[in-house]
mmCIF file of C-alpha atoms in Angstrom:
data_model
loop_
_atom_site.group_PDB
_atom_site.id
_atom_site.type_symbol
_atom_site.label_atom_id
_atom_site.label_comp_id
_atom_site.label_asym_id
_atom_site.label_seq_id
_atom_site.Cartn_x
_atom_site.Cartn_y
_atom_site.Cartn_z
ATOM 1 C CA MET A 835 -20.030 -7.535 60.402
ATOM 2 C CA ARG A 836 -18.820 -10.733 58.928
ATOM 3 C CA GLN A 837 -20.116 -11.317 55.399
ATOM 4 C CA SER A 838 -21.579 -14.675 54.546
ATOM 5 C CA ALA A 839 -19.719 -16.764 51.976
ATOM 6 C CA PRO A 840 -21.303 -17.197 48.553
ATOM 7 C CA SER A 841 -23.618 -20.147 48.442
ATOM 8 C CA PRO A 842 -22.564 -23.275 46.561
ATOM 9 C CA CYS A 843 -25.444 -22.686 44.125
ATOM 10 C CA GLY A 844 -24.188 -19.163 43.402
ATOM 11 C CA ARG A 845 -20.651 -20.389 42.788
ATOM 12 C CA LEU A 846 -22.017 -23.161 40.570
ATOM 13 C CA ARG A 847 -23.980 -20.702 38.474
ATOM 14 C CA ARG A 848 -20.939 -18.457 37.985
ATOM 15 C CA VAL A 849 -18.628 -21.353 37.196
ATOM 16 C CA SER A 850 -21.187 -22.907 34.897
ATOM 17 C CA ALA A 851 -21.590 -19.669 32.897
ATOM 18 C CA LEU A 852 -17.842 -19.335 32.396
ATOM 19 C CA THR A 853 -17.532 -23.028 31.606
ATOM 20 C CA TRP A 854 -20.306 -22.885 29.008
ATOM 21 C CA ILE A 855 -18.838 -19.820 27.338
ATOM 22 C CA THR A 856 -15.396 -21.429 27.219
ATOM 23 C CA ALA A 857 -16.889 -24.654 25.901
ATOM 24 C CA GLY A 858 -18.511 -22.594 23.152
ATOM 25 C CA SER A 859 -15.130 -21.125 22.279
ATOM 26 C CA LEU A 860 -13.555 -24.581 22.112
ATOM 27 C CA ALA A 861 -16.422 -25.826 19.932
ATOM 28 C CA ALA A 862 -15.923 -22.851 17.620
ATOM 29 C CA TRP A 863 -12.253 -23.727 17.276
ATOM 30 C CA GLY A 864 -13.131 -27.332 16.538
ATOM 31 C CA TRP A 865 -15.324 -26.175 13.689
ATOM 32 C CA LEU A 866 -12.707 -23.698 12.421
ATOM 33 C CA LEU A 867 -10.065 -26.417 12.495
ATOM 34 C CA LEU A 868 -12.040 -28.931 10.446
ATOM 35 C CA GLY A 869 -14.992 -27.156 8.855
ATOM 36 C CA GLN A 870 -13.678 -23.866 7.479
ATOM 37 C CA GLY A 871 -11.899 -25.132 4.386
ATOM 38 C CA PHE A 872 -8.663 -25.939 6.233
ATOM 39 C CA PHE A 873 -7.978 -22.195 6.060
ATOM 40 C CA TRP A 874 -4.919 -22.546 8.291
ATOM 41 C CA ARG A 875 -2.932 -24.590 5.790
ATOM 42 C CA THR A 876 -0.375 -22.706 3.711
ATOM 43 C CA ASP A 877 0.178 -25.228 0.917
ATOM 44 C CA VAL A 878 -2.190 -23.623 -1.614
ATOM 45 C CA ARG A 879 0.314 -22.594 -4.272
ATOM 46 C CA LEU A 880 0.111 -22.121 -8.029
ATOM 47 C CA PRO A 881 -1.492 -25.128 -9.757
ATOM 48 C CA ASP A 882 -0.001 -27.079 -12.666
ATOM 49 C CA ARG A 883 2.160 -24.847 -14.822
ATOM 50 C CA ALA A 884 2.741 -26.593 -18.137
ATOM 51 C CA PRO A 885 4.111 -24.067 -20.651
ATOM 52 C CA PRO A 886 1.563 -23.251 -23.377
ATOM 53 C CA ALA A 887 2.340 -24.103 -26.969
ATOM 54 C CA GLU A 888 2.002 -20.421 -27.839
ATOM 55 C CA TRP A 889 2.516 -17.664 -25.277
ATOM 56 C CA PRO A 890 -0.342 -15.125 -25.254
ATOM 57 C CA ALA A 891 0.172 -11.371 -25.144
ATOM 58 C CA VAL A 892 -0.119 -9.748 -21.704
ATOM 59 C CA ALA A 893 -0.729 -6.151 -20.636
ATOM 60 C CA VAL A 894 0.539 -5.255 -17.153
ATOM 61 C CA VAL A 895 -1.550 -2.516 -15.494
ATOM 62 C CA VAL A 896 -0.031 -0.731 -12.482
ATOM 63 C CA PRO A 897 -2.170 1.905 -10.720
ATOM 64 C CA ALA A 898 0.155 4.223 -8.782
ATOM 65 C CA ARG A 899 -0.523 7.174 -6.508
ATOM 66 C CA ASP A 900 2.420 8.754 -4.683
ATOM 67 C CA GLU A 901 4.584 5.634 -4.924
ATOM 68 C CA ALA A 902 8.032 7.194 -5.446
ATOM 69 C CA GLU A 903 9.259 5.605 -2.213
ATOM 70 C CA VAL A 904 8.643 2.006 -3.310
ATOM 71 C CA LEU A 905 8.832 2.203 -7.110
ATOM 72 C CA PRO A 906 12.631 1.703 -7.341
ATOM 73 C CA SER A 907 12.208 -1.621 -5.517
ATOM 74 C CA SER A 908 9.231 -2.861 -7.530
ATOM 75 C CA LEU A 909 9.097 -1.510 -11.085
ATOM 76 C CA PRO A 910 12.503 -2.896 -12.183
ATOM 77 C CA SER A 911 11.225 -6.392 -11.346
ATOM 78 C CA LEU A 912 8.359 -5.932 -13.811
ATOM 79 C CA LEU A 913 10.609 -4.465 -16.478
ATOM 80 C CA ALA A 914 12.893 -7.501 -16.116
ATOM 81 C CA GLN A 915 10.183 -10.157 -16.542
ATOM 82 C CA ASP A 916 11.481 -13.187 -18.444
ATOM 83 C CA TYR A 917 8.361 -13.768 -20.514
ATOM 84 C CA PRO A 918 8.555 -15.631 -23.846
ATOM 85 C CA GLY A 919 5.534 -13.842 -25.315
ATOM 86 C CA ARG A 920 4.740 -10.192 -25.869
ATOM 87 C CA ALA A 921 4.177 -8.089 -22.758
ATOM 88 C CA GLU A 922 3.832 -4.371 -22.140
ATOM 89 C CA ILE A 923 3.521 -2.320 -18.948
ATOM 90 C CA PHE A 924 0.998 0.493 -18.446
ATOM 91 C CA LEU A 925 1.669 2.513 -15.296
ATOM 92 C CA VAL A 926 -1.259 4.792 -14.500
ATOM 93 C CA ASP A 927 -0.147 7.804 -12.460
ATOM 94 C CA ASP A 928 -3.214 8.563 -10.354
ATOM 95 C CA GLY A 929 -2.680 12.220 -9.471
ATOM 96 C CA SER A 930 0.673 11.740 -7.738
ATOM 97 C CA THR A 931 2.418 14.729 -6.177
ATOM 98 C CA ASP A 932 5.787 13.051 -5.529
ATOM 99 C CA GLY A 933 7.021 12.592 -9.097
ATOM 100 C CA THR A 934 5.875 8.968 -9.448
ATOM 101 C CA GLY A 935 5.310 9.219 -13.201
ATOM 102 C CA GLU A 936 8.661 10.769 -14.049
ATOM 103 C CA LEU A 937 10.481 8.357 -11.746
ATOM 104 C CA ALA A 938 8.838 5.455 -13.564
ATOM 105 C CA ARG A 939 10.100 6.793 -16.902
ATOM 106 C CA GLU A 940 13.614 7.206 -15.481
ATOM 107 C CA LEU A 941 13.619 3.639 -14.175
ATOM 108 C CA ALA A 942 12.523 2.366 -17.586
ATOM 109 C CA ARG A 943 15.340 4.281 -19.291
ATOM 110 C CA GLU A 944 17.836 2.984 -16.751
ATOM 111 C CA HIS A 945 16.805 -0.681 -16.645
ATOM 112 C CA GLY A 946 15.280 -1.271 -20.078
ATOM 113 C CA GLY A 947 13.289 -4.469 -20.458
ATOM 114 C CA LEU A 948 9.560 -4.555 -21.200
ATOM 115 C CA PRO A 949 8.123 -1.447 -22.888
ATOM 116 C CA LEU A 950 6.563 1.009 -20.441
ATOM 117 C CA THR A 951 3.789 3.544 -20.987
ATOM 118 C CA VAL A 952 3.056 6.123 -18.275
ATOM 119 C CA ASP A 953 -0.241 7.979 -18.436
ATOM 120 C CA SER A 954 -2.686 9.753 -16.123
ATOM 121 C CA PRO A 955 -6.473 9.326 -16.020
ATOM 122 C CA GLY A 956 -7.334 12.637 -14.376
ATOM 123 C CA GLU A 957 -9.571 12.877 -11.322
ATOM 124 C CA PRO A 958 -11.903 9.924 -10.687
ATOM 125 C CA GLY A 959 -15.346 10.096 -12.252
ATOM 126 C CA PRO A 960 -18.446 10.306 -10.018
ATOM 127 C CA GLY A 961 -18.960 7.114 -8.030
ATOM 128 C CA TRP A 962 -15.481 5.737 -8.732
ATOM 129 C CA THR A 963 -12.732 4.928 -6.268
ATOM 130 C CA GLY A 964 -9.341 6.250 -7.314
ATOM 131 C CA LYS A 965 -7.660 2.878 -7.791
ATOM 132 C CA LEU A 966 -10.443 1.426 -9.931
ATOM 133 C CA TRP A 967 -10.558 4.616 -12.006
ATOM 134 C CA ALA A 968 -6.838 4.163 -12.669
ATOM 135 C CA VAL A 969 -7.314 0.460 -13.449
ATOM 136 C CA ARG A 970 -10.105 1.349 -15.882
ATOM 137 C CA HIS A 971 -7.811 3.795 -17.652
ATOM 138 C CA GLY A 972 -4.993 1.248 -17.824
ATOM 139 C CA MET A 973 -7.302 -1.425 -19.221
ATOM 140 C CA ALA A 974 -8.556 1.015 -21.861
ATOM 141 C CA LEU A 975 -4.968 1.823 -22.866
ATOM 142 C CA ALA A 976 -4.184 -1.885 -23.112
ATOM 143 C CA ARG A 977 -7.201 -2.534 -25.330
ATOM 144 C CA ALA A 978 -6.326 0.381 -27.597
ATOM 145 C CA ARG A 979 -2.641 -0.445 -28.012
ATOM 146 C CA THR A 980 -2.376 -4.217 -27.668
ATOM 147 C CA ASP A 981 -4.304 -7.381 -28.407
ATOM 148 C CA ALA A 982 -3.506 -8.780 -24.967
ATOM 149 C CA GLU A 983 -5.358 -11.932 -23.972
ATOM 150 C CA TYR A 984 -4.470 -11.426 -20.301
ATOM 151 C CA LEU A 985 -4.149 -8.470 -17.958
ATOM 152 C CA LEU A 986 -1.785 -8.536 -15.002
ATOM 153 C CA LEU A 987 -3.184 -6.137 -12.408
ATOM 154 C CA THR A 988 -0.459 -5.477 -9.875
ATOM 155 C CA ASP A 989 0.169 -2.796 -7.265
ATOM 156 C CA ALA A 990 3.085 -0.396 -7.368
ATOM 157 C CA ASP A 991 4.566 -1.837 -4.166
ATOM 158 C CA ILE A 992 4.762 -5.424 -5.461
ATOM 159 C CA ALA A 993 8.084 -6.918 -6.591
ATOM 160 C CA HIS A 994 7.894 -9.951 -8.868
ATOM 161 C CA GLY A 995 10.416 -12.712 -9.382
ATOM 162 C CA PRO A 996 11.747 -12.810 -12.965
ATOM 163 C CA ASP A 997 9.538 -15.782 -13.843
ATOM 164 C CA SER A 998 6.389 -14.493 -12.143
ATOM 165 C CA LEU A 999 4.449 -13.576 -15.272
ATOM 166 C CA ARG A 1000 5.464 -16.783 -17.029
ATOM 167 C CA GLU A 1001 4.297 -18.883 -14.064
ATOM 168 C CA LEU A 1002 0.978 -17.047 -13.783
ATOM 169 C CA VAL A 1003 0.159 -17.456 -17.470
ATOM 170 C CA SER A 1004 1.207 -21.118 -17.440
ATOM 171 C CA ALA A 1005 -1.075 -21.794 -14.450
ATOM 172 C CA ALA A 1006 -4.000 -19.976 -16.047
ATOM 173 C CA ARG A 1007 -3.640 -21.784 -19.360
ATOM 174 C CA SER A 1008 -2.969 -25.239 -17.885
ATOM 175 C CA SER A 1009 -5.945 -25.162 -15.506
ATOM 176 C CA GLY A 1010 -8.370 -23.167 -17.659
ATOM 177 C CA LEU A 1011 -8.562 -20.303 -15.153
ATOM 178 C CA ASP A 1012 -10.013 -16.857 -15.851
ATOM 179 C CA LEU A 1013 -8.456 -15.236 -12.799
ATOM 180 C CA VAL A 1014 -5.270 -16.249 -10.994
ATOM 181 C CA SER A 1015 -4.276 -14.301 -7.903
ATOM 182 C CA GLN A 1016 -1.349 -14.672 -5.544
ATOM 183 C CA MET A 1017 -1.287 -13.085 -2.116
ATOM 184 C CA ALA A 1018 2.085 -11.360 -2.054
ATOM 185 C CA ARG A 1019 4.355 -12.052 0.887
ATOM 186 C CA LEU A 1020 4.144 -8.854 2.935
ATOM 187 C CA ARG A 1021 7.118 -7.263 4.647
ATOM 188 C CA VAL A 1022 7.884 -8.370 8.226
ATOM 189 C CA ALA A 1023 10.982 -6.353 9.118
ATOM 190 C CA THR A 1024 9.820 -4.262 12.095
ATOM 191 C CA GLY A 1025 8.441 -5.520 15.394
ATOM 192 C CA TRP A 1026 4.892 -4.395 14.650
ATOM 193 C CA GLU A 1027 5.053 -5.911 11.146
ATOM 194 C CA ARG A 1028 6.055 -9.246 12.672
ATOM 195 C CA MET A 1029 3.128 -9.047 15.080
ATOM 196 C CA ILE A 1030 0.423 -7.769 12.710
ATOM 197 C CA VAL A 1031 1.205 -8.968 9.181
ATOM 198 C CA PRO A 1032 1.108 -12.794 9.492
ATOM 199 C CA ALA A 1033 -2.144 -12.458 11.445
ATOM 200 C CA PHE A 1034 -3.577 -10.240 8.695
ATOM 201 C CA VAL A 1035 -3.079 -13.000 6.124
ATOM 202 C CA TYR A 1036 -4.286 -15.636 8.619
ATOM 203 C CA PHE A 1037 -7.535 -13.721 9.257
ATOM 204 C CA PHE A 1038 -8.033 -13.136 5.533
ATOM 205 C CA ALA A 1039 -7.685 -16.855 4.834
ATOM 206 C CA GLN A 1040 -10.081 -17.609 7.694
ATOM 207 C CA LEU A 1041 -12.669 -15.306 6.140
ATOM 208 C CA TYR A 1042 -12.024 -16.503 2.569
ATOM 209 C CA PRO A 1043 -10.642 -20.061 2.735
ATOM 210 C CA PHE A 1044 -8.508 -20.500 -0.368
ATOM 211 C CA ARG A 1045 -9.749 -24.016 -1.067
ATOM 212 C CA ARG A 1046 -13.347 -22.812 -1.153
ATOM 213 C CA VAL A 1047 -12.418 -19.840 -3.319
ATOM 214 C CA ASN A 1048 -10.778 -22.192 -5.816
ATOM 215 C CA ARG A 1049 -13.652 -24.683 -5.909
ATOM 216 C CA PRO A 1050 -16.077 -24.126 -8.826
ATOM 217 C CA GLY A 1051 -19.705 -23.903 -7.814
ATOM 218 C CA THR A 1052 -19.139 -22.249 -4.422
ATOM 219 C CA TRP A 1053 -20.132 -18.701 -3.537
ATOM 220 C CA THR A 1054 -16.840 -17.943 -1.798
ATOM 221 C CA ALA A 1055 -14.753 -15.606 -3.948
ATOM 222 C CA ALA A 1056 -11.717 -13.475 -3.209
ATOM 223 C CA ALA A 1057 -8.482 -12.241 -4.731
ATOM 224 C CA ALA A 1058 -5.383 -10.443 -3.527
ATOM 225 C CA GLY A 1059 -5.230 -7.126 -5.343
ATOM 226 C CA GLY A 1060 -1.463 -6.935 -5.438
ATOM 227 C CA CYS A 1061 -1.183 -9.697 -8.042
ATOM 228 C CA VAL A 1062 -4.128 -10.635 -10.270
ATOM 229 C CA LEU A 1063 -3.851 -12.206 -13.716
ATOM 230 C CA LEU A 1064 -7.202 -11.695 -15.445
ATOM 231 C CA ARG A 1065 -8.319 -12.974 -18.817
ATOM 232 C CA GLN A 1066 -9.519 -10.076 -20.950
ATOM 233 C CA GLU A 1067 -12.599 -11.969 -22.099
ATOM 234 C CA ALA A 1068 -13.583 -12.730 -18.497
ATOM 235 C CA ALA A 1069 -13.199 -9.062 -17.559
ATOM 236 C CA GLU A 1070 -15.516 -8.040 -20.380
ATOM 237 C CA ARG A 1071 -18.070 -10.725 -19.483
ATOM 238 C CA ALA A 1072 -18.112 -9.571 -15.860
ATOM 239 C CA GLY A 1073 -18.212 -5.911 -16.853
ATOM 240 C CA VAL A 1074 -15.264 -4.984 -14.662
ATOM 241 C CA PRO A 1075 -14.148 -2.588 -13.451
ATOM 242 C CA ASP A 1076 -17.346 -0.607 -14.194
ATOM 243 C CA THR A 1077 -19.605 -2.965 -12.239
ATOM 244 C CA ILE A 1078 -17.435 -2.633 -9.115
ATOM 245 C CA ARG A 1079 -16.475 1.035 -9.473
ATOM 246 C CA GLN A 1080 -17.560 1.944 -5.927
ATOM 247 C CA ALA A 1081 -15.810 -0.963 -4.218
ATOM 248 C CA VAL A 1082 -13.282 -0.054 -1.534
ATOM 249 C CA ILE A 1083 -12.317 -3.724 -1.189
ATOM 250 C CA ASP A 1084 -11.798 -3.963 -4.922
ATOM 251 C CA ASP A 1085 -9.926 -7.287 -5.090
ATOM 252 C CA VAL A 1086 -12.688 -9.293 -3.409
ATOM 253 C CA SER A 1087 -15.322 -7.499 -5.471
ATOM 254 C CA LEU A 1088 -13.408 -8.256 -8.672
ATOM 255 C CA ALA A 1089 -13.200 -11.957 -7.859
ATOM 256 C CA ARG A 1090 -16.916 -12.096 -7.018
ATOM 257 C CA ALA A 1091 -17.856 -10.421 -10.291
ATOM 258 C CA VAL A 1092 -15.728 -12.836 -12.328
ATOM 259 C CA LYS A 1093 -16.977 -15.936 -10.480
ATOM 260 C CA ARG A 1094 -20.628 -14.886 -10.653
ATOM 261 C CA SER A 1095 -20.342 -14.364 -14.404
ATOM 262 C CA GLY A 1096 -19.212 -17.980 -14.822
ATOM 263 C CA GLY A 1097 -15.440 -17.507 -14.628
ATOM 264 C CA ARG A 1098 -13.056 -19.855 -12.852
ATOM 265 C CA ILE A 1099 -10.866 -18.220 -10.237
ATOM 266 C CA TRP A 1100 -7.892 -19.277 -8.128
ATOM 267 C CA LEU A 1101 -6.241 -17.703 -5.082
ATOM 268 C CA GLY A 1102 -3.175 -18.860 -3.170
ATOM 269 C CA LEU A 1103 -0.020 -17.794 -1.399
ATOM 270 C CA ALA A 1104 2.916 -16.466 -3.380
ATOM 271 C CA GLU A 1105 6.418 -17.864 -3.523
ATOM 272 C CA ARG A 1106 8.250 -15.133 -5.444
ATOM 273 C CA VAL A 1107 5.879 -12.162 -5.264
ATOM 274 C CA ASP A 1108 6.641 -9.749 -2.419
ATOM 275 C CA SER A 1109 5.340 -6.455 -1.095
ATOM 276 C CA VAL A 1110 8.122 -3.940 -0.525
ATOM 277 C CA ARG A 1111 5.983 -1.365 1.266
ATOM 278 C CA PRO A 1112 7.361 -0.548 4.736
ATOM 279 C CA TYR A 1113 5.037 -0.027 7.696
ATOM 280 C CA GLN A 1114 7.056 1.856 10.290
ATOM 281 C CA GLY A 1115 5.224 1.623 13.588
ATOM 282 C CA LEU A 1116 1.711 0.619 14.541
ATOM 283 C CA GLY A 1117 0.015 3.678 13.019
ATOM 284 C CA PRO A 1118 0.409 2.796 9.311
ATOM 285 C CA LEU A 1119 -0.603 -0.808 9.949
ATOM 286 C CA TRP A 1120 -3.626 0.359 11.925
ATOM 287 C CA ARG A 1121 -4.713 2.606 9.036
ATOM 288 C CA MET A 1122 -4.180 -0.203 6.513
ATOM 289 C CA VAL A 1123 -6.700 -2.383 8.352
ATOM 290 C CA SER A 1124 -9.160 0.206 9.648
ATOM 291 C CA ARG A 1125 -9.640 2.018 6.328
ATOM 292 C CA SER A 1126 -11.665 -0.868 4.901
ATOM 293 C CA ALA A 1127 -12.736 -2.992 7.890
ATOM 294 C CA TYR A 1128 -16.182 -1.412 8.252
ATOM 295 C CA ALA A 1129 -16.726 -1.557 4.490
ATOM 296 C CA GLN A 1130 -16.047 -5.300 4.739
ATOM 297 C CA LEU A 1131 -18.975 -5.389 7.209
ATOM 298 C CA LEU A 1132 -21.185 -3.545 4.686
ATOM 299 C CA HIS A 1133 -21.325 -0.554 7.070
ATOM 300 C CA SER A 1134 -23.767 -2.529 9.206
ATOM 301 C CA PRO A 1135 -23.909 -1.875 12.984
ATOM 302 C CA LEU A 1136 -25.443 -5.325 13.424
ATOM 303 C CA LEU A 1137 -22.586 -7.043 11.600
ATOM 304 C CA LEU A 1138 -20.129 -4.934 13.582
ATOM 305 C CA ALA A 1139 -21.663 -6.063 16.875
ATOM 306 C CA GLY A 1140 -21.646 -9.684 15.738
ATOM 307 C CA THR A 1141 -18.009 -9.406 14.669
ATOM 308 C CA VAL A 1142 -16.951 -7.939 18.009
ATOM 309 C CA VAL A 1143 -18.782 -10.691 19.915
ATOM 310 C CA GLY A 1144 -17.395 -13.369 17.616
ATOM 311 C CA LEU A 1145 -13.809 -12.163 17.902
ATOM 312 C CA ALA A 1146 -14.135 -11.970 21.669
ATOM 313 C CA LEU A 1147 -15.587 -15.476 21.938
ATOM 314 C CA VAL A 1148 -13.060 -17.106 19.616
ATOM 315 C CA TYR A 1149 -9.845 -15.250 20.477
ATOM 316 C CA LEU A 1150 -10.229 -13.532 23.857
ATOM 317 C CA VAL A 1151 -12.248 -16.029 25.897
ATOM 318 C CA PRO A 1152 -9.590 -18.819 25.902
ATOM 319 C CA PRO A 1153 -6.795 -16.826 27.617
ATOM 320 C CA ALA A 1154 -9.331 -15.125 29.885
ATOM 321 C CA ALA A 1155 -10.730 -18.515 30.929
ATOM 322 C CA VAL A 1156 -7.246 -19.859 31.605
ATOM 323 C CA ALA A 1157 -6.456 -16.850 33.776
ATOM 324 C CA ALA A 1158 -9.791 -17.043 35.613
ATOM 325 C CA GLY A 1159 -9.472 -20.779 36.139
ATOM 326 C CA ALA A 1160 -5.937 -20.453 37.487
ATOM 327 C CA LEU A 1161 -6.896 -17.665 39.880
ATOM 328 C CA THR A 1162 -10.061 -19.331 41.219
ATOM 329 C CA GLY A 1163 -8.900 -22.921 41.080
ATOM 330 C CA SER A 1164 -11.776 -23.811 38.742
ATOM 331 C CA VAL A 1165 -10.613 -26.716 36.607
ATOM 332 C CA PRO A 1166 -13.258 -26.844 33.806
ATOM 333 C CA PRO A 1167 -12.683 -23.351 32.334
ATOM 334 C CA LEU A 1168 -8.946 -23.763 32.796
ATOM 335 C CA VAL A 1169 -8.892 -27.002 30.813
ATOM 336 C CA LEU A 1170 -11.369 -25.877 28.158
ATOM 337 C CA GLY A 1171 -9.632 -22.520 27.737
ATOM 338 C CA ALA A 1172 -6.228 -24.145 27.444
ATOM 339 C CA GLY A 1173 -7.597 -26.540 24.830
ATOM 340 C CA ALA A 1174 -9.104 -23.737 22.732
ATOM 341 C CA TRP A 1175 -5.925 -21.660 23.068
ATOM 342 C CA ALA A 1176 -3.810 -24.636 21.985
ATOM 343 C CA VAL A 1177 -5.939 -25.228 18.863
ATOM 344 C CA MET A 1178 -5.776 -21.517 18.067
ATOM 345 C CA ALA A 1179 -1.994 -21.427 18.370
ATOM 346 C CA GLY A 1180 -1.639 -24.657 16.411
ATOM 347 C CA THR A 1181 -3.609 -23.298 13.454
ATOM 348 C CA TYR A 1182 -1.452 -20.166 13.460
ATOM 349 C CA LEU A 1183 1.862 -22.018 13.309
ATOM 350 C CA PRO A 1184 1.800 -22.743 9.530
ATOM 351 C CA MET A 1185 1.373 -19.040 8.766
ATOM 352 C CA LEU A 1186 4.241 -18.157 11.094
ATOM 353 C CA ARG A 1187 6.418 -20.719 9.312
ATOM 354 C CA TYR A 1188 5.429 -19.243 5.942
ATOM 355 C CA TYR A 1189 6.592 -15.853 7.180
ATOM 356 C CA ARG A 1190 9.694 -17.375 8.817
ATOM 357 C CA ARG A 1191 8.659 -16.191 12.262
ATOM 358 C CA PRO A 1192 9.423 -18.040 15.529
ATOM 359 C CA PRO A 1193 6.718 -20.384 16.885
ATOM 360 C CA TRP A 1194 6.598 -18.627 20.265
ATOM 361 C CA LEU A 1195 4.539 -15.894 18.576
ATOM 362 C CA ALA A 1196 1.616 -18.323 18.146
ATOM 363 C CA PRO A 1197 0.260 -18.027 21.727
ATOM 364 C CA LEU A 1198 0.263 -14.223 21.332
ATOM 365 C CA LEU A 1199 -2.447 -14.365 18.659
ATOM 366 C CA PRO A 1200 -5.184 -13.265 21.148
ATOM 367 C CA PHE A 1201 -3.323 -9.980 21.686
ATOM 368 C CA THR A 1202 -3.115 -9.413 17.921
ATOM 369 C CA ALA A 1203 -6.798 -10.314 17.562
ATOM 370 C CA LEU A 1204 -7.626 -7.693 20.197
ATOM 371 C CA LEU A 1205 -5.789 -5.109 18.112
ATOM 372 C CA TYR A 1206 -7.784 -6.139 15.046
ATOM 373 C CA LEU A 1207 -11.008 -5.872 17.047
ATOM 374 C CA LEU A 1208 -10.077 -2.321 18.051
ATOM 375 C CA MET A 1209 -9.109 -1.470 14.463
ATOM 376 C CA THR A 1210 -12.514 -2.677 13.267
ATOM 377 C CA VAL A 1211 -14.346 -0.587 15.851
ATOM 378 C CA ASP A 1212 -12.174 2.408 14.926
ATOM 379 C CA SER A 1213 -13.095 1.881 11.268
ATOM 380 C CA ALA A 1214 -16.774 2.229 12.181
ATOM 381 C CA VAL A 1215 -16.078 5.289 14.335
ATOM 382 C CA GLN A 1216 -14.214 6.992 11.480
ATOM 383 C CA HIS A 1217 -17.079 6.169 9.124
ATOM 384 C CA TYR A 1218 -19.674 7.830 11.366
ATOM 385 C CA ARG A 1219 -17.393 10.837 11.775
ATOM 386 C CA GLY A 1220 -17.596 11.282 8.009
ATOM 387 C CA ARG A 1221 -14.062 10.168 7.251
ATOM 388 C CA GLY A 1222 -15.038 6.891 5.620
ATOM 389 C CA ALA A 1223 -12.300 4.838 3.993
ATOM 390 C CA ALA A 1224 -9.472 7.383 3.837
ATOM 391 C CA TRP A 1225 -6.411 6.584 1.743
ATOM 392 C CA LYS A 1226 -3.718 8.821 0.298
ATOM 393 C CA GLY A 1227 -5.693 12.023 0.539
ATOM 394 C CA ARG A 1228 -9.037 10.623 -0.595
ATOM 395 C CA THR A 1229 -12.010 9.650 1.529
ATOM 396 C CA TYR A 1230 -14.719 7.271 0.343
ATOM 397 C CA THR A 1231 -18.090 7.328 2.057
ATOM 398 C CA ARG A 1232 -20.602 4.518 1.971
ATOM 399 C CA PRO A 1233 -21.813 3.941 -1.623
ATOM 400 C CA LYS A 1234 -25.507 4.412 -2.286
ATOM 401 C CA ALA A 1235 -25.745 0.966 -3.809
ATOM 402 C CA ALA A 1236 -22.999 -1.628 -4.003
ATOM 403 C CA PRO A 1237 -24.525 -4.950 -4.999
ATOM 404 C CA GLN A 1238 -21.076 -6.317 -5.748
ATOM 405 C CA ASP A 1239 -20.175 -6.101 -2.054
ATOM 406 C CA THR A 1240 -22.933 -8.396 -0.815
ATOM 407 C CA PRO A 1241 -21.799 -11.840 0.327
#
């Protein structure tokens, strides 16, 4: 029997639904382009850096757990800092099993430079994450052995240009900042790194627009944990790290605590601060994102559902609408989808240029966004399986109370 063709009203309803959804995606991109703090721009770099009349003392705190692989590429850059004032490094060996502490001592003997102290804090206290327990120990050592005005909190996989510390202190002093953080340029050597890493920074900036972070009086606060210069007085006023001891996303929590206590903070992209950690294959990159994605959503199923819908609307609808419009000959979703996809790709281009990646990667952002969506869902799945935020042999379940993680 010959089937009757769909009625014009039925086709109109289907086309109208797709058109409205695609129009919503385009509207979302219009708002992201102009109303989300110009997050896509990559020109937020260190502010004015007039050298201070007198260089303050600085204590460099490096929490390290099983970092023997990357330490030879990072620690010598700290030891070689060209800083006119007094500076000392405190590397806190957080229960490493790969000889991290002894390797650090050998590198200090080999390269010389700034004085280095290596110590261990023992197992984390109840309610503490391992990294913040190590940071707490390093800060206590710095207070006991130095009169440092500033603390440089930096990860063991971060390599600094020789003038990095000098530039950070100059920026903090010149602009009256309590916290100065630079997002290190991550490694993009492998194919998966080239696909995932620039998008990671792009999504972070979309969530925490740097210009809003740096504007006094706003609630938006964030930092990049790999490179944070923190004024000692501001740390004491905010009660950190004790007040954020349960935080898995410790850098954002630190910035919030400092800003809420009246401190001025600044976050931007780095020029001579680089991560040397390799991510061979998709697996390590997947774990890097998924270990904290659900914590970022406050372990809320409702926020998870909203995030999945939002990511689908903003990143997946445009290419789907273009494909559907091309296959069915429907012009409105094709045009609207192409417009949203073009805005999306255009906002991604500056980040690709920052990472020295070719512009043809920009239209592939929906594929990368799909991976991030799946990583976020996987993060929730791992949480409900009791694995929580797993990292380097430790698993952190949802804290009983974490007021510092509320937006």
